[in-house]
């Protein structure tokens, strides 16, 4: 005769509802600390910024509710559009160059034909470990025409190199700094994705007579499409958040880098120099929404191609 379990033998029903509730509370116990921190450091600042963007602090009347007037002002603000156009140009030019260099380096290291690939991998990634402030100061010194590397070359060879911190070249100079900083980071993303491709695919392609170029275009690039999409999204977000490099170089190029050089610089100037906290919050909200929409569109395109 089969022995009954203690609850069934005594005729007591199993309380599944209480067990499920206890499990739910255990789950919330694990998720709760994260949710609390997430709400405190992410949701609360966004909510407060939205609240500020609906008001205006006036000399006469104090703080008053203005609804969407601040957003209409942003849509008509030439300085905001100038800053947005500048970072958009930066994104269109710098991001493809940076990702292209990172992809070429990752492919070269993954090919197995590069001697000392461990050294090159570390050397190319090393600039990412340099803080943005230190990198900007270092490159700003090299860009100097009176005290830096460019000035020393002019004096040594009797030439007149273009000033990298002039109004016409300062955006390209900042792009060079950002590229130097983040090529290694994106290279590591691409290289990590390349390392998980099964070698059986390479062997089959070589048996079929495919060359290295054909292997890259038919196997490697489609396999790392997801990594390309992730790196592109991160780069887009970073471009719209451009702030450190222009802020550090501004004392060296006061005539080229204005207070509204980038949207983040403009927001900082409005909030801390102009004491226009409400309008600064509005510009920040607009840029956040714009960045989110563009990043989401890129993500959708990357997922559609990957599928």
mmCIF file of N, CA and C in Angstrom, residues 214-294:
data_model
loop_
_atom_site.group_PDB
_atom_site.id
_atom_site.type_symbol
_atom_site.label_atom_id
_atom_site.label_comp_id
_atom_site.label_asym_id
_atom_site.label_seq_id
_atom_site.Cartn_x
_atom_site.Cartn_y
_atom_site.Cartn_z
ATOM 1 N N UNK A 214 35.376 37.660 -49.007
ATOM 2 C CA UNK A 214 34.063 37.030 -49.084
ATOM 3 C C UNK A 214 33.620 36.523 -47.714
ATOM 4 N N UNK A 215 34.539 36.006 -46.922
ATOM 5 C CA UNK A 215 34.207 35.543 -45.571
ATOM 6 C C UNK A 215 33.748 36.714 -44.703
ATOM 7 N N UNK A 216 34.410 37.855 -44.871
ATOM 8 C CA UNK A 216 34.030 39.035 -44.083
ATOM 9 C C UNK A 216 32.627 39.508 -44.436
ATOM 10 N N UNK A 217 32.357 39.625 -45.734
ATOM 11 C CA UNK A 217 31.072 40.178 -46.166
ATOM 12 C C UNK A 217 29.912 39.204 -46.004
ATOM 13 N N UNK A 218 30.187 37.889 -46.118
ATOM 14 C CA UNK A 218 29.110 36.907 -46.088
ATOM 15 C C UNK A 218 28.912 36.253 -44.724
ATOM 16 N N UNK A 219 29.947 36.267 -43.874
ATOM 17 C CA UNK A 219 29.839 35.577 -42.587
ATOM 18 C C UNK A 219 30.018 36.544 -41.420
ATOM 19 N N UNK A 220 31.138 37.250 -41.405
ATOM 20 C CA UNK A 220 31.466 38.037 -40.221
ATOM 21 C C UNK A 220 30.533 39.231 -40.025
ATOM 22 N N UNK A 221 30.356 40.032 -41.054
ATOM 23 C CA UNK A 221 29.527 41.228 -40.898
ATOM 24 C C UNK A 221 28.068 40.890 -40.579
ATOM 25 N N UNK A 222 27.433 39.916 -41.252
ATOM 26 C CA UNK A 222 26.063 39.567 -40.830
ATOM 27 C C UNK A 222 25.988 39.022 -39.406
ATOM 28 N N UNK A 223 27.033 38.309 -38.969
ATOM 29 C CA UNK A 223 27.008 37.708 -37.637
ATOM 30 C C UNK A 223 27.121 38.748 -36.533
ATOM 31 N N UNK A 224 27.770 39.875 -36.799
ATOM 32 C CA UNK A 224 27.956 40.895 -35.756
ATOM 33 C C UNK A 224 27.034 42.089 -35.973
ATOM 34 N N UNK A 225 25.966 41.890 -36.727
ATOM 35 C CA UNK A 225 25.044 42.999 -36.993
ATOM 36 C C UNK A 225 24.443 43.535 -35.704
ATOM 37 N N UNK A 226 24.139 42.647 -34.772
ATOM 38 C CA UNK A 226 23.608 43.111 -33.488
ATOM 39 C C UNK A 226 24.605 43.968 -32.736
ATOM 40 N N UNK A 227 25.881 43.574 -32.745
ATOM 41 C CA UNK A 227 26.912 44.379 -32.089
ATOM 42 C C UNK A 227 27.072 45.728 -32.780
ATOM 43 N N UNK A 228 26.961 45.753 -34.093
ATOM 44 C CA UNK A 228 27.037 47.026 -34.824
ATOM 45 C C UNK A 228 25.891 47.949 -34.419
ATOM 46 N N UNK A 229 24.693 47.378 -34.258
ATOM 47 C CA UNK A 229 23.548 48.195 -33.851
ATOM 48 C C UNK A 229 23.741 48.750 -32.443
ATOM 49 N N UNK A 230 24.243 47.920 -31.532
ATOM 50 C CA UNK A 230 24.469 48.374 -30.153
ATOM 51 C C UNK A 230 25.508 49.491 -30.119
ATOM 52 N N UNK A 231 26.620 49.304 -30.830
ATOM 53 C CA UNK A 231 27.662 50.330 -30.848
ATOM 54 C C UNK A 231 27.151 51.624 -31.476
ATOM 55 N N UNK A 232 26.320 51.511 -32.504
ATOM 56 C CA UNK A 232 25.765 52.704 -33.141
ATOM 57 C C UNK A 232 24.846 53.459 -32.186
ATOM 58 N N UNK A 233 24.012 52.725 -31.451
ATOM 59 C CA UNK A 233 23.112 53.370 -30.488
ATOM 60 C C UNK A 233 23.911 54.081 -29.402
ATOM 61 N N UNK A 234 24.918 53.417 -28.852
ATOM 62 C CA UNK A 234 25.747 54.052 -27.829
ATOM 63 C C UNK A 234 26.435 55.305 -28.382
ATOM 64 N N UNK A 235 26.893 55.235 -29.619
ATOM 65 C CA UNK A 235 27.599 56.375 -30.214
ATOM 66 C C UNK A 235 26.648 57.539 -30.461
ATOM 67 N N UNK A 236 25.415 57.241 -30.876
ATOM 68 C CA UNK A 236 24.426 58.303 -31.078
ATOM 69 C C UNK A 236 24.123 59.004 -29.759
ATOM 70 N N UNK A 237 23.904 58.215 -28.715
ATOM 71 C CA UNK A 237 23.639 58.804 -27.402
ATOM 72 C C UNK A 237 24.820 59.645 -26.945
ATOM 73 N N UNK A 238 26.039 59.131 -27.129
ATOM 74 C CA UNK A 238 27.225 59.878 -26.728
ATOM 75 C C UNK A 238 27.392 61.174 -27.504
ATOM 76 N N UNK A 239 27.036 61.162 -28.793
ATOM 77 C CA UNK A 239 27.168 62.379 -29.605
ATOM 78 C C UNK A 239 26.214 63.462 -29.128
ATOM 79 N N UNK A 240 24.978 63.105 -28.833
ATOM 80 C CA UNK A 240 24.016 64.097 -28.352
ATOM 81 C C UNK A 240 24.350 64.575 -26.937
ATOM 82 N N UNK A 241 25.127 63.782 -26.199
ATOM 83 C CA UNK A 241 25.524 64.174 -24.849
ATOM 84 C C UNK A 241 26.892 64.852 -24.815
ATOM 85 N N UNK A 242 27.419 65.243 -25.942
ATOM 86 C CA UNK A 242 28.754 65.847 -26.007
ATOM 87 C C UNK A 242 28.838 67.070 -25.089
ATOM 88 N N UNK A 243 29.754 67.011 -24.140
ATOM 89 C CA UNK A 243 29.867 68.102 -23.171
ATOM 90 C C UNK A 243 31.290 68.275 -22.656
ATOM 91 N N UNK A 244 31.944 67.189 -22.234
ATOM 92 C CA UNK A 244 33.238 67.301 -21.564
ATOM 93 C C UNK A 244 34.297 67.961 -22.439
ATOM 94 N N UNK A 245 34.443 67.465 -23.651
ATOM 95 C CA UNK A 245 35.512 67.964 -24.513
ATOM 96 C C UNK A 245 35.358 69.451 -24.844
ATOM 97 N N UNK A 246 34.168 69.917 -25.282
ATOM 98 C CA UNK A 246 34.032 71.362 -25.523
ATOM 99 C C UNK A 246 34.227 72.203 -24.259
ATOM 100 N N UNK A 247 33.769 71.716 -23.121
ATOM 101 C CA UNK A 247 33.908 72.482 -21.884
ATOM 102 C C UNK A 247 35.365 72.629 -21.477
ATOM 103 N N UNK A 248 36.162 71.575 -21.650
ATOM 104 C CA UNK A 248 37.573 71.644 -21.282
ATOM 105 C C UNK A 248 38.352 72.512 -22.260
ATOM 106 N N UNK A 249 37.999 72.451 -23.546
ATOM 107 C CA UNK A 249 38.734 73.215 -24.561
ATOM 108 C C UNK A 249 38.276 74.669 -24.652
ATOM 109 N N UNK A 250 37.165 75.022 -24.034
ATOM 110 C CA UNK A 250 36.624 76.379 -24.166
ATOM 111 C C UNK A 250 37.609 77.463 -23.720
ATOM 112 N N UNK A 251 38.324 77.324 -22.592
ATOM 113 C CA UNK A 251 39.294 78.372 -22.250
ATOM 114 C C UNK A 251 40.415 78.528 -23.281
ATOM 115 N N UNK A 252 40.724 77.453 -24.031
ATOM 116 C CA UNK A 252 41.770 77.522 -25.051
ATOM 117 C C UNK A 252 41.254 78.092 -26.362
ATOM 118 N N UNK A 253 39.949 78.016 -26.567
ATOM 119 C CA UNK A 253 39.363 78.518 -27.811
ATOM 120 C C UNK A 253 38.077 79.270 -27.498
ATOM 121 N N UNK A 254 38.166 80.391 -26.781
ATOM 122 C CA UNK A 254 36.932 81.103 -26.378
ATOM 123 C C UNK A 254 36.158 81.675 -27.556
ATOM 124 N N UNK A 255 36.844 81.965 -28.662
ATOM 125 C CA UNK A 255 36.151 82.528 -29.814
ATOM 126 C C UNK A 255 35.504 81.458 -30.687
ATOM 127 N N UNK A 256 35.909 80.205 -30.510
ATOM 128 C CA UNK A 256 35.386 79.121 -31.341
ATOM 129 C C UNK A 256 34.308 78.321 -30.625
ATOM 130 N N UNK A 257 34.420 78.159 -29.315
ATOM 131 C CA UNK A 257 33.473 77.358 -28.545
ATOM 132 C C UNK A 257 32.610 78.301 -27.718
ATOM 133 N N UNK A 258 31.366 78.401 -28.097
ATOM 134 C CA UNK A 258 30.440 79.317 -27.432
ATOM 135 C C UNK A 258 29.723 78.599 -26.287
ATOM 136 N N UNK A 259 28.919 79.336 -25.569
ATOM 137 C CA UNK A 259 28.159 78.739 -24.473
ATOM 138 C C UNK A 259 27.044 77.828 -24.986
ATOM 139 N N UNK A 260 26.699 77.947 -26.253
ATOM 140 C CA UNK A 260 25.686 77.078 -26.847
ATOM 141 C C UNK A 260 26.309 76.199 -27.941
ATOM 142 N N UNK A 261 27.540 75.773 -27.704
ATOM 143 C CA UNK A 261 28.239 74.957 -28.698
ATOM 144 C C UNK A 261 27.539 73.619 -28.890
ATOM 145 N N UNK A 262 27.088 73.007 -27.818
ATOM 146 C CA UNK A 262 26.302 71.774 -27.869
ATOM 147 C C UNK A 262 25.052 71.962 -27.014
ATOM 148 N N UNK A 263 24.028 71.129 -27.205
ATOM 149 C CA UNK A 263 22.833 71.266 -26.358
ATOM 150 C C UNK A 263 23.124 71.121 -24.869
ATOM 151 N N UNK A 264 24.029 70.212 -24.514
ATOM 152 C CA UNK A 264 24.369 70.063 -23.098
ATOM 153 C C UNK A 264 25.083 71.302 -22.565
ATOM 154 N N UNK A 265 25.970 71.884 -23.372
ATOM 155 C CA UNK A 265 26.632 73.129 -22.964
ATOM 156 C C UNK A 265 25.615 74.253 -22.800
ATOM 157 N N UNK A 266 24.658 74.295 -23.704
ATOM 158 C CA UNK A 266 23.624 75.323 -23.634
ATOM 159 C C UNK A 266 22.775 75.145 -22.379
ATOM 160 N N UNK A 267 22.413 73.899 -22.086
ATOM 161 C CA UNK A 267 21.627 73.627 -20.879
ATOM 162 C C UNK A 267 22.396 74.015 -19.623
ATOM 163 N N UNK A 268 23.670 73.664 -19.582
ATOM 164 C CA UNK A 268 24.502 74.008 -18.425
ATOM 165 C C UNK A 268 24.595 75.527 -18.262
ATOM 166 N N UNK A 269 24.788 76.238 -19.368
ATOM 167 C CA UNK A 269 24.897 77.692 -19.307
ATOM 168 C C UNK A 269 23.585 78.327 -18.845
ATOM 169 N N UNK A 270 22.466 77.792 -19.333
ATOM 170 C CA UNK A 270 21.171 78.339 -18.912
ATOM 171 C C UNK A 270 20.936 78.129 -17.423
ATOM 172 N N UNK A 271 21.290 76.954 -16.930
ATOM 173 C CA UNK A 271 20.969 76.611 -15.553
ATOM 174 C C UNK A 271 21.884 77.289 -14.546
ATOM 175 N N UNK A 272 23.195 77.325 -14.844
ATOM 176 C CA UNK A 272 24.149 77.760 -13.825
ATOM 177 C C UNK A 272 24.701 79.165 -14.075
ATOM 178 N N UNK A 273 24.657 79.625 -15.298
ATOM 179 C CA UNK A 273 25.124 80.981 -15.581
ATOM 180 C C UNK A 273 23.956 81.948 -15.753
ATOM 181 N N UNK A 274 22.904 81.505 -16.431
ATOM 182 C CA UNK A 274 21.761 82.378 -16.663
ATOM 183 C C UNK A 274 20.660 82.245 -15.650
ATOM 184 N N UNK A 275 20.765 81.267 -14.736
ATOM 185 C CA UNK A 275 19.737 81.046 -13.717
ATOM 186 C C UNK A 275 18.354 80.838 -14.328
ATOM 187 N N UNK A 276 18.305 80.222 -15.499
ATOM 188 C CA UNK A 276 17.041 79.914 -16.158
ATOM 189 C C UNK A 276 16.771 78.409 -16.026
ATOM 190 N N UNK A 277 16.503 77.973 -14.816
ATOM 191 C CA UNK A 277 16.383 76.552 -14.551
ATOM 192 C C UNK A 277 15.199 75.929 -15.277
ATOM 193 N N UNK A 278 14.122 76.654 -15.399
ATOM 194 C CA UNK A 278 12.934 76.103 -16.049
ATOM 195 C C UNK A 278 13.177 75.863 -17.536
ATOM 196 N N UNK A 279 13.766 76.842 -18.179
ATOM 197 C CA UNK A 279 14.037 76.671 -19.611
ATOM 198 C C UNK A 279 15.146 75.647 -19.841
ATOM 199 N N UNK A 280 16.117 75.583 -18.941
ATOM 200 C CA UNK A 280 17.162 74.567 -19.055
ATOM 201 C C UNK A 280 16.565 73.164 -18.953
ATOM 202 N N UNK A 281 15.615 72.980 -18.045
ATOM 203 C CA UNK A 281 14.942 71.688 -17.938
ATOM 204 C C UNK A 281 14.179 71.367 -19.216
ATOM 205 N N UNK A 282 13.599 72.371 -19.841
ATOM 206 C CA UNK A 282 12.870 72.157 -21.091
ATOM 207 C C UNK A 282 13.800 71.680 -22.193
ATOM 208 N N UNK A 283 14.944 72.337 -22.341
ATOM 209 C CA UNK A 283 15.910 71.928 -23.365
ATOM 210 C C UNK A 283 16.405 70.508 -23.093
ATOM 211 N N UNK A 284 16.625 70.189 -21.837
ATOM 212 C CA UNK A 284 17.082 68.837 -21.497
ATOM 213 C C UNK A 284 16.026 67.797 -21.842
ATOM 214 N N UNK A 285 14.752 68.090 -21.572
ATOM 215 C CA UNK A 285 13.672 67.159 -21.897
ATOM 216 C C UNK A 285 13.572 66.963 -23.408
ATOM 217 N N UNK A 286 13.654 68.048 -24.162
ATOM 218 C CA UNK A 286 13.571 67.956 -25.621
ATOM 219 C C UNK A 286 14.707 67.095 -26.173
ATOM 220 N N UNK A 287 15.924 67.310 -25.676
ATOM 221 C CA UNK A 287 17.054 66.525 -26.148
ATOM 222 C C UNK A 287 16.928 65.064 -25.729
ATOM 223 N N UNK A 288 16.412 64.824 -24.524
ATOM 224 C CA UNK A 288 16.228 63.450 -24.091
ATOM 225 C C UNK A 288 15.237 62.703 -24.969
ATOM 226 N N UNK A 289 14.128 63.340 -25.297
ATOM 227 C CA UNK A 289 13.131 62.703 -26.158
ATOM 228 C C UNK A 289 13.689 62.481 -27.557
ATOM 229 N N UNK A 290 14.391 63.475 -28.087
ATOM 230 C CA UNK A 290 14.960 63.353 -29.423
ATOM 231 C C UNK A 290 15.978 62.216 -29.478
ATOM 232 N N UNK A 291 16.850 62.142 -28.484
ATOM 233 C CA UNK A 291 17.844 61.071 -28.437
ATOM 234 C C UNK A 291 17.175 59.709 -28.329
ATOM 235 N N UNK A 292 16.141 59.616 -27.499
ATOM 236 C CA UNK A 292 15.435 58.346 -27.323
ATOM 237 C C UNK A 292 14.774 57.900 -28.625
ATOM 238 N N UNK A 293 14.159 58.826 -29.344
ATOM 239 C CA UNK A 293 13.477 58.469 -30.586
ATOM 240 C C UNK A 293 14.476 57.985 -31.639
ATOM 241 N N UNK A 294 15.581 58.717 -31.808
ATOM 242 C CA UNK A 294 16.567 58.328 -32.813
ATOM 243 C C UNK A 294 17.199 56.993 -32.458
#
